[in-house]
Coordinates of C-alpha atoms and ligand atoms in Angstrom, one line a residue:
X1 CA 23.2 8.6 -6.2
X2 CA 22.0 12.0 -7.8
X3 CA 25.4 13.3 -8.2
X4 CA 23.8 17.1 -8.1
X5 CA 22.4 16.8 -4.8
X6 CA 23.8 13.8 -3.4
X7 CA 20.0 12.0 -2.9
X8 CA 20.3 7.9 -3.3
X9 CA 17.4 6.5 -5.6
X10 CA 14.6 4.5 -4.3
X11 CA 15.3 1.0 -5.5
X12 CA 13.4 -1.2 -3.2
X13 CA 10.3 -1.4 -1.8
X14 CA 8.5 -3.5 1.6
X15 CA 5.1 -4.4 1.5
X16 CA 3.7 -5.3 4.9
X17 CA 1.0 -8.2 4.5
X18 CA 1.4 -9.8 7.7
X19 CA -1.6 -8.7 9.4
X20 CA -5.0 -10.8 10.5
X21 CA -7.6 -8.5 8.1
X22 CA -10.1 -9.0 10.8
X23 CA -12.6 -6.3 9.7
X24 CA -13.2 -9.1 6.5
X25 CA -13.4 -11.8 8.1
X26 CA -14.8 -14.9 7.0
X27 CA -13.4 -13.8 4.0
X28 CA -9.7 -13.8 5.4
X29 CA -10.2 -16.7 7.1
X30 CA -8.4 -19.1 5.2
X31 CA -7.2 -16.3 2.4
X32 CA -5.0 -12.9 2.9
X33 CA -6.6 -10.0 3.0
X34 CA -4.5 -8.9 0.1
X35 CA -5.6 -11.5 -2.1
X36 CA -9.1 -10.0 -2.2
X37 CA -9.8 -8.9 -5.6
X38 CA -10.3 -5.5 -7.0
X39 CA -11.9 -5.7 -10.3
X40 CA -9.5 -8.3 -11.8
X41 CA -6.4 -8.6 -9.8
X42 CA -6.1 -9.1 -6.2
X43 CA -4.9 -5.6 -4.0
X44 CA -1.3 -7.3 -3.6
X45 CA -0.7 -7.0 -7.5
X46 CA -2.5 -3.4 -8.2
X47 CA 0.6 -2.1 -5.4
X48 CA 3.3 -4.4 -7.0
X49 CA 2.2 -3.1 -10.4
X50 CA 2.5 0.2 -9.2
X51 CA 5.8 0.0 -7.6
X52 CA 7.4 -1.6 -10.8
X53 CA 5.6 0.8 -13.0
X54 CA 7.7 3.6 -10.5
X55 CA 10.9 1.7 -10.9
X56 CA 11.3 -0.3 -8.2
X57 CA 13.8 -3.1 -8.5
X58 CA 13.8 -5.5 -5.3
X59 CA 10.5 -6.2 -3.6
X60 CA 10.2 -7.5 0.2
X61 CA 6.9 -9.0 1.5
X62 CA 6.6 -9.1 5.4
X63 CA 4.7 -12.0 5.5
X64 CA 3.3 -13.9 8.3
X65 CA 3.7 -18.0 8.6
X66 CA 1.0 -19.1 5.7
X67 CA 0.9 -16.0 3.6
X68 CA 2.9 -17.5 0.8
X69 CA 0.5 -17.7 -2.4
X70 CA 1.5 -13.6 -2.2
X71 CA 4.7 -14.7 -3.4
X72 CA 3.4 -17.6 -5.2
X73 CA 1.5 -14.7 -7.4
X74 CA 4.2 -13.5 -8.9
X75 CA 6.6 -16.2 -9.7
X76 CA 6.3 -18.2 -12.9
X77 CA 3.0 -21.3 -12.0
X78 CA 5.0 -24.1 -14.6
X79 CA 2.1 -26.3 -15.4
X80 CA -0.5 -23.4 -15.8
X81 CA 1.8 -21.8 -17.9
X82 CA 1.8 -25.9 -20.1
X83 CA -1.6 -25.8 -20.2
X84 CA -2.4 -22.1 -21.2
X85 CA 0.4 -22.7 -24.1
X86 CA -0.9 -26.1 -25.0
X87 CA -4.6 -24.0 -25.4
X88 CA -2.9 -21.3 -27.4
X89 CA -3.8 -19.3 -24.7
X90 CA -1.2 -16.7 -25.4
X91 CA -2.8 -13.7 -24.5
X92 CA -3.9 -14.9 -21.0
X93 CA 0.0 -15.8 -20.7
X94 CA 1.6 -12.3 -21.6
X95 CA -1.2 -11.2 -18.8
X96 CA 0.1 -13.6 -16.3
X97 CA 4.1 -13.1 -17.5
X98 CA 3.2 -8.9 -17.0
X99 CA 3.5 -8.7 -13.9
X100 CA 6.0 -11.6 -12.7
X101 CA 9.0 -10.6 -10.5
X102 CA 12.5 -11.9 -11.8
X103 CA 14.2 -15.0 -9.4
X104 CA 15.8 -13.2 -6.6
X105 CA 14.0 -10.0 -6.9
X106 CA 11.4 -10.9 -4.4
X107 CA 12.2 -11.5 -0.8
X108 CA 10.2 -12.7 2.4
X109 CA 10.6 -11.1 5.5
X110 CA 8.1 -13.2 8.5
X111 CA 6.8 -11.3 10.9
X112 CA 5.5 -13.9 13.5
X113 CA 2.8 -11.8 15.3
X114 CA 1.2 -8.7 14.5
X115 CA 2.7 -6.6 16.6
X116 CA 1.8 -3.5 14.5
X117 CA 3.0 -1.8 11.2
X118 CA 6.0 -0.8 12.8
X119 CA 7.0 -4.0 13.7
X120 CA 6.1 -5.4 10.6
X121 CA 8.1 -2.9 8.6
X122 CA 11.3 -3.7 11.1
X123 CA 11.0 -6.7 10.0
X124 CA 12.0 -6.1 7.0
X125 CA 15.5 -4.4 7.7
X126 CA 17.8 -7.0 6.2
X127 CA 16.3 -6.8 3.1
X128 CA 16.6 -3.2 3.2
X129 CA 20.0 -2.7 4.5
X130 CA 21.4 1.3 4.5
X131 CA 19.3 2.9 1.7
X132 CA 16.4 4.8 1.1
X133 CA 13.1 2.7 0.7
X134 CA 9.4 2.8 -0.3
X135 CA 6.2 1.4 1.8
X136 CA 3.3 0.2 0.1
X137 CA 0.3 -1.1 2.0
X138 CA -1.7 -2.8 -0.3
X139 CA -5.4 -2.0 1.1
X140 CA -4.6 1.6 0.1
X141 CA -5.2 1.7 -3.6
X142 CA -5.2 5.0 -5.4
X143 CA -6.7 5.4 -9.2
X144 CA -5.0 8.1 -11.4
X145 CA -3.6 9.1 -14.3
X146 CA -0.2 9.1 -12.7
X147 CA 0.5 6.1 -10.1
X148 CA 1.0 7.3 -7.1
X149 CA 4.5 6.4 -6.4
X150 CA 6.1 7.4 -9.4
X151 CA 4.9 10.8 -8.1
X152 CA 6.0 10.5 -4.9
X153 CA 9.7 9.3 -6.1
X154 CA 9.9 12.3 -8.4
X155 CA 9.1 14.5 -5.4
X156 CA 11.6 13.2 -3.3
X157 CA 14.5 13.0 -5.9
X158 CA 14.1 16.9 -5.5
X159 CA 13.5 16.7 -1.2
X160 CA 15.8 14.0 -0.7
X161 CA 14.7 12.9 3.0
X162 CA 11.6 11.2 3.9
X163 CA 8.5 11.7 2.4
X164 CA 4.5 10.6 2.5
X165 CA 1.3 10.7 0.7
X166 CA -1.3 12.7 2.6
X167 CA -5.0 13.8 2.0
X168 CA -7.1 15.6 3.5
X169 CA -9.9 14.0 5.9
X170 CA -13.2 15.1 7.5
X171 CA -12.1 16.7 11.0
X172 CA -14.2 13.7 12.7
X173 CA -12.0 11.1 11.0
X174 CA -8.5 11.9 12.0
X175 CA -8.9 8.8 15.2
X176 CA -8.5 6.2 12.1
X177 CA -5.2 7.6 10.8
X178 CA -1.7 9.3 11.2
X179 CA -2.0 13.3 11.6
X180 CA 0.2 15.6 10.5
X181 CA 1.5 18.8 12.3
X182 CA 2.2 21.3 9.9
X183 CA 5.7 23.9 9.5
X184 CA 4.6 25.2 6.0
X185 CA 2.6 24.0 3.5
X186 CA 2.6 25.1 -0.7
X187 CA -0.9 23.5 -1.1
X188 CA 1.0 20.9 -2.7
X189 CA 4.2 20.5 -1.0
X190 CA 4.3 20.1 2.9
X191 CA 6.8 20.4 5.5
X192 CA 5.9 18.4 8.4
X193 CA 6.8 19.8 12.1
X194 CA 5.1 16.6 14.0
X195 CA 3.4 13.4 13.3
X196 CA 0.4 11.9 15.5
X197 CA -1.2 8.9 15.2
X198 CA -5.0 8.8 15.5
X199 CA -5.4 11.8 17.3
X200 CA -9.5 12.2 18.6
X201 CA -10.6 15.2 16.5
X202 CA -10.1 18.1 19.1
X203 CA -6.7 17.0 19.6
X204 CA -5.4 16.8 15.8
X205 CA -2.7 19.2 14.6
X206 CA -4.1 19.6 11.3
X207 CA -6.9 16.9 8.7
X208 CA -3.8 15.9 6.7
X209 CA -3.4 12.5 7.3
X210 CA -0.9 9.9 6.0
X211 CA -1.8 7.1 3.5
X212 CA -0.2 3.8 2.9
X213 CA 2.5 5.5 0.9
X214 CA 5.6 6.0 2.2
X215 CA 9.9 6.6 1.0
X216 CA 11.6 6.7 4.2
X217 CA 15.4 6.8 4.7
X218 CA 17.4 3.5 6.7
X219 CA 17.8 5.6 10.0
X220 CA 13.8 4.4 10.7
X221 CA 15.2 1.1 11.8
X222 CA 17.0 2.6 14.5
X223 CA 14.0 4.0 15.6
X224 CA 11.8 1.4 15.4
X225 CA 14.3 -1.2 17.4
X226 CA 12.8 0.0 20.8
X227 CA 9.6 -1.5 19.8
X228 CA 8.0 0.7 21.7
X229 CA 4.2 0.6 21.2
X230 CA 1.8 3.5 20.8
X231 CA -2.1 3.9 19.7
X232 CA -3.8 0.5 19.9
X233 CA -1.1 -1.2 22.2
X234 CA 0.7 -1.3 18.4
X235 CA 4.5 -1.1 17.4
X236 CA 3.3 1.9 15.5
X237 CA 5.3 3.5 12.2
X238 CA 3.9 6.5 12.7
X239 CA 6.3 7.3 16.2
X240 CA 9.3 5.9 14.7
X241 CA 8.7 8.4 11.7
X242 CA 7.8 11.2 14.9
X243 CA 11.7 10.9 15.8
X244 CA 13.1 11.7 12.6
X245 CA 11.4 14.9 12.3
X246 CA 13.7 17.8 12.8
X247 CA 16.7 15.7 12.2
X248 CA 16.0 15.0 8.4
X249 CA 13.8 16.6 5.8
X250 CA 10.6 15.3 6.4
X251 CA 7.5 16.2 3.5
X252 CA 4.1 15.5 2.8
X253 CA 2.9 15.2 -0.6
X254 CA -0.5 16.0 -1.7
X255 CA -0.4 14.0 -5.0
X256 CA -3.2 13.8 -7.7
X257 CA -5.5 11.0 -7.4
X258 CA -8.3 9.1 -5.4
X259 CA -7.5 7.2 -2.6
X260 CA -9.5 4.1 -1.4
X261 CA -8.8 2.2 1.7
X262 CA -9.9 -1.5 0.7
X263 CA -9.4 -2.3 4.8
X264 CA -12.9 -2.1 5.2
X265 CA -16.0 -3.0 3.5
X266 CA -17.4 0.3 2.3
X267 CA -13.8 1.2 0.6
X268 CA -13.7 -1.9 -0.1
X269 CA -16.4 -2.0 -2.7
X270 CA -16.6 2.0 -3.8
X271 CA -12.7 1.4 -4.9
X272 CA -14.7 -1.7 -7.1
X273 CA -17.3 0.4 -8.3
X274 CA -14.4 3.3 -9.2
X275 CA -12.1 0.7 -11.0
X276 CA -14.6 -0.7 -12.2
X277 CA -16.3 2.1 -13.9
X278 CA -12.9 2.9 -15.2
X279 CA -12.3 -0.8 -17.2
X280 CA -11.9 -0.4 -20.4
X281 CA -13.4 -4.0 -20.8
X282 CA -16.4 -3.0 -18.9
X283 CA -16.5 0.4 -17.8
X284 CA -19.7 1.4 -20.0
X285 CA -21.3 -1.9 -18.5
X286 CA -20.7 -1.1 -15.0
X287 CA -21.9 2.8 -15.6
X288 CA -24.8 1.1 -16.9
X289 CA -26.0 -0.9 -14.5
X290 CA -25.1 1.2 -11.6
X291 CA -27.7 3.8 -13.2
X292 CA -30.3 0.9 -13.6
X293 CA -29.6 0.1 -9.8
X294 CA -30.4 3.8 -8.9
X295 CA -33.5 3.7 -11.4
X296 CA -35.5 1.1 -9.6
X297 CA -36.6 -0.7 -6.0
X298 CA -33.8 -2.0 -4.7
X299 CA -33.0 -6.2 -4.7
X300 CA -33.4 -8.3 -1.6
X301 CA -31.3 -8.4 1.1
X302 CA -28.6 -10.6 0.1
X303 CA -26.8 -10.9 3.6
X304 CA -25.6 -8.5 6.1
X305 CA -21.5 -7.6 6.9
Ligands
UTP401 P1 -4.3 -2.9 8.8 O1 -4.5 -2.6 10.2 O2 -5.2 -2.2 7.8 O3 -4.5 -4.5 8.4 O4 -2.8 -2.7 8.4 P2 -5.0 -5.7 9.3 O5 -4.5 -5.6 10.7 O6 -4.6 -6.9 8.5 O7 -6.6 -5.5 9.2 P3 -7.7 -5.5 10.4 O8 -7.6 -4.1 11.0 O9 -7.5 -6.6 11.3 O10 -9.0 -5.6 9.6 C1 -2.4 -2.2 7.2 C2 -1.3 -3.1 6.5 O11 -0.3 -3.4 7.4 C3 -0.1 -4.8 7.5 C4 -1.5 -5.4 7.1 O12 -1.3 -6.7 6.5 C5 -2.0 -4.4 6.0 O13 -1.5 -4.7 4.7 N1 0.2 -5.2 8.9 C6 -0.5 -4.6 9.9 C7 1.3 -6.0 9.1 O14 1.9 -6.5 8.2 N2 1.6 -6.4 10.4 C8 0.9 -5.9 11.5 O15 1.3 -6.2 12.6 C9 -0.1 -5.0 11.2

């Protein structure tokens, strides 16, 4: 508790990865979505990294039945560990130990069907229990110098309330995300009035829209316990959030970075290029050969998505 203004910290953090990642499939046939790889690491690690990097202490990953190499990843693998040591491998085993969460740190929460983010995020309430509490969404990565909840957390230690990450989006894109409706705005602060959840272009309040970045205050679960679906026939997050409006703080907070949503191809490989480009073990080399790329006739057609 901030004894100056009575805010609790954020110390835990859910990260919904229960969901089918249709829009990759083959790919995600057999593996999670969230095991894809971005550069070097899969998406799951690049928003646990972040989250620990911020301060986060407990993790919870709503999982669905087979998703549990996620936790796998970041608990100790004993006989890779042997034979790394037995190679002298020890660089490659501070890299793996980097990122490991401590025994009872990380929980799983199932969520049986994907009933929606929502849902998925309900899921998670036990875990949780009556204190403030971050969302990650893993195919929402965002490169900066910053991360991007660290940002958020230092935001909200002066709002107290709930908060989210929002950019702005070209006006014909607001049907692929949650809208905000807008009471004031500092251009980097903003208090929200209303929430809508992808609203055709005509009918949005505003272009701000919501990213998979979210610190949201117990009271959500109450909210989300109707399970009460919205857009898509989905248990969506954004309504439950909808009803908290007006009776707790609720902000938006333009923060400083890139956003790249990895949930579909296109993101999916610009947030490579970008990451990639930004490596210090082969940044130069991808600049490189991006610029040979656009300096003569393009390859053959490899396949199609
Ligand atoms: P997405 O809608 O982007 O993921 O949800 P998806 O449903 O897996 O992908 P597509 O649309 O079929 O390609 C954003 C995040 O919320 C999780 C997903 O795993 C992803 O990390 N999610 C979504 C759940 O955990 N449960 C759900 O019911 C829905």
């Amino acid at each position: 508790m901030n004894a100056a203004n009575n805010i609790k910290p954020v110390r835990k953090a859910v990260f919904p990865v229960a969901g089918l990642g249709t829009r990759f499939l083959p790919a995600t046939k057999v593996m999670p979505k969230e095991m894809l790889t971005l550069v070097d690491r899969p998406l799951i690690q690049h928003a646990v990294e972040e989250a620990q990097k911020a301060g986060i202490e407990e993790f919870v990953f709503v999982i669905s039945p087979g998703k549990e190499m996620l936790k796998d990843h970041f608990t100790p693998h004993k006989e890779l560990n042997k034979a790394l040591e037995a190679r002298g491998k020890t660089q490659e085993l501070q890299k793996l130990e980097s990122f490991e969460i401590a025994e009872g740190k990380l929980h799983l929460a199932y969520q049986d069907e994907p009933l929606g983010l929502g849902h998925a995020i309900w899921c998670a309430r036990e875990f949780i229990g009556d204190e403030p509490f971050a969302i990650l969404l893993p195919d929402d990565v965002v490169l900066g110098d910053k991360p991007c909840l660290s940002q958020m957390i230092e935001a909200y230690n002066a709002t107290g309330g709930n908060l989210v990450a929002v950019v702005d989006v070209p006006k014909e894109d607001t049907r692929k995300y949650g809208i905000l409706d807008i009471a004031s705005d500092d251009g980097k602060l903003v208090d929200i009035k209303g929430l809508v959840e992808k609203p055709e272009p005509q009918d949005a309040p505003s272009t701000l829209s919501v990213i998979g970045r979210y610190i949201l205050q117990p009271e959500i679960f109450e909210k989300l316990e109707s399970h009460e679906k919205g857009a898509g026939g989905e248990i969506q997050i954004t309504d439950a959030m909808a009803k908290l409006i007006g009776a707790q703080p609720f902000h938006g907070l333009r923060f400083e970075g890139t956003r790249y949503d990895c949930g579909h191809h296109l993101g999916f490989i610009e947030a490579n290029i970008a990451f990639g480009m930004q490596n210090s073990n082969i940044g130069p080399q991808v600049t490189e050969i991006l610029a040979e790329y656009q300096n003569s006739a393009f390859p053959a057609k490899a396949g199609t998505l």
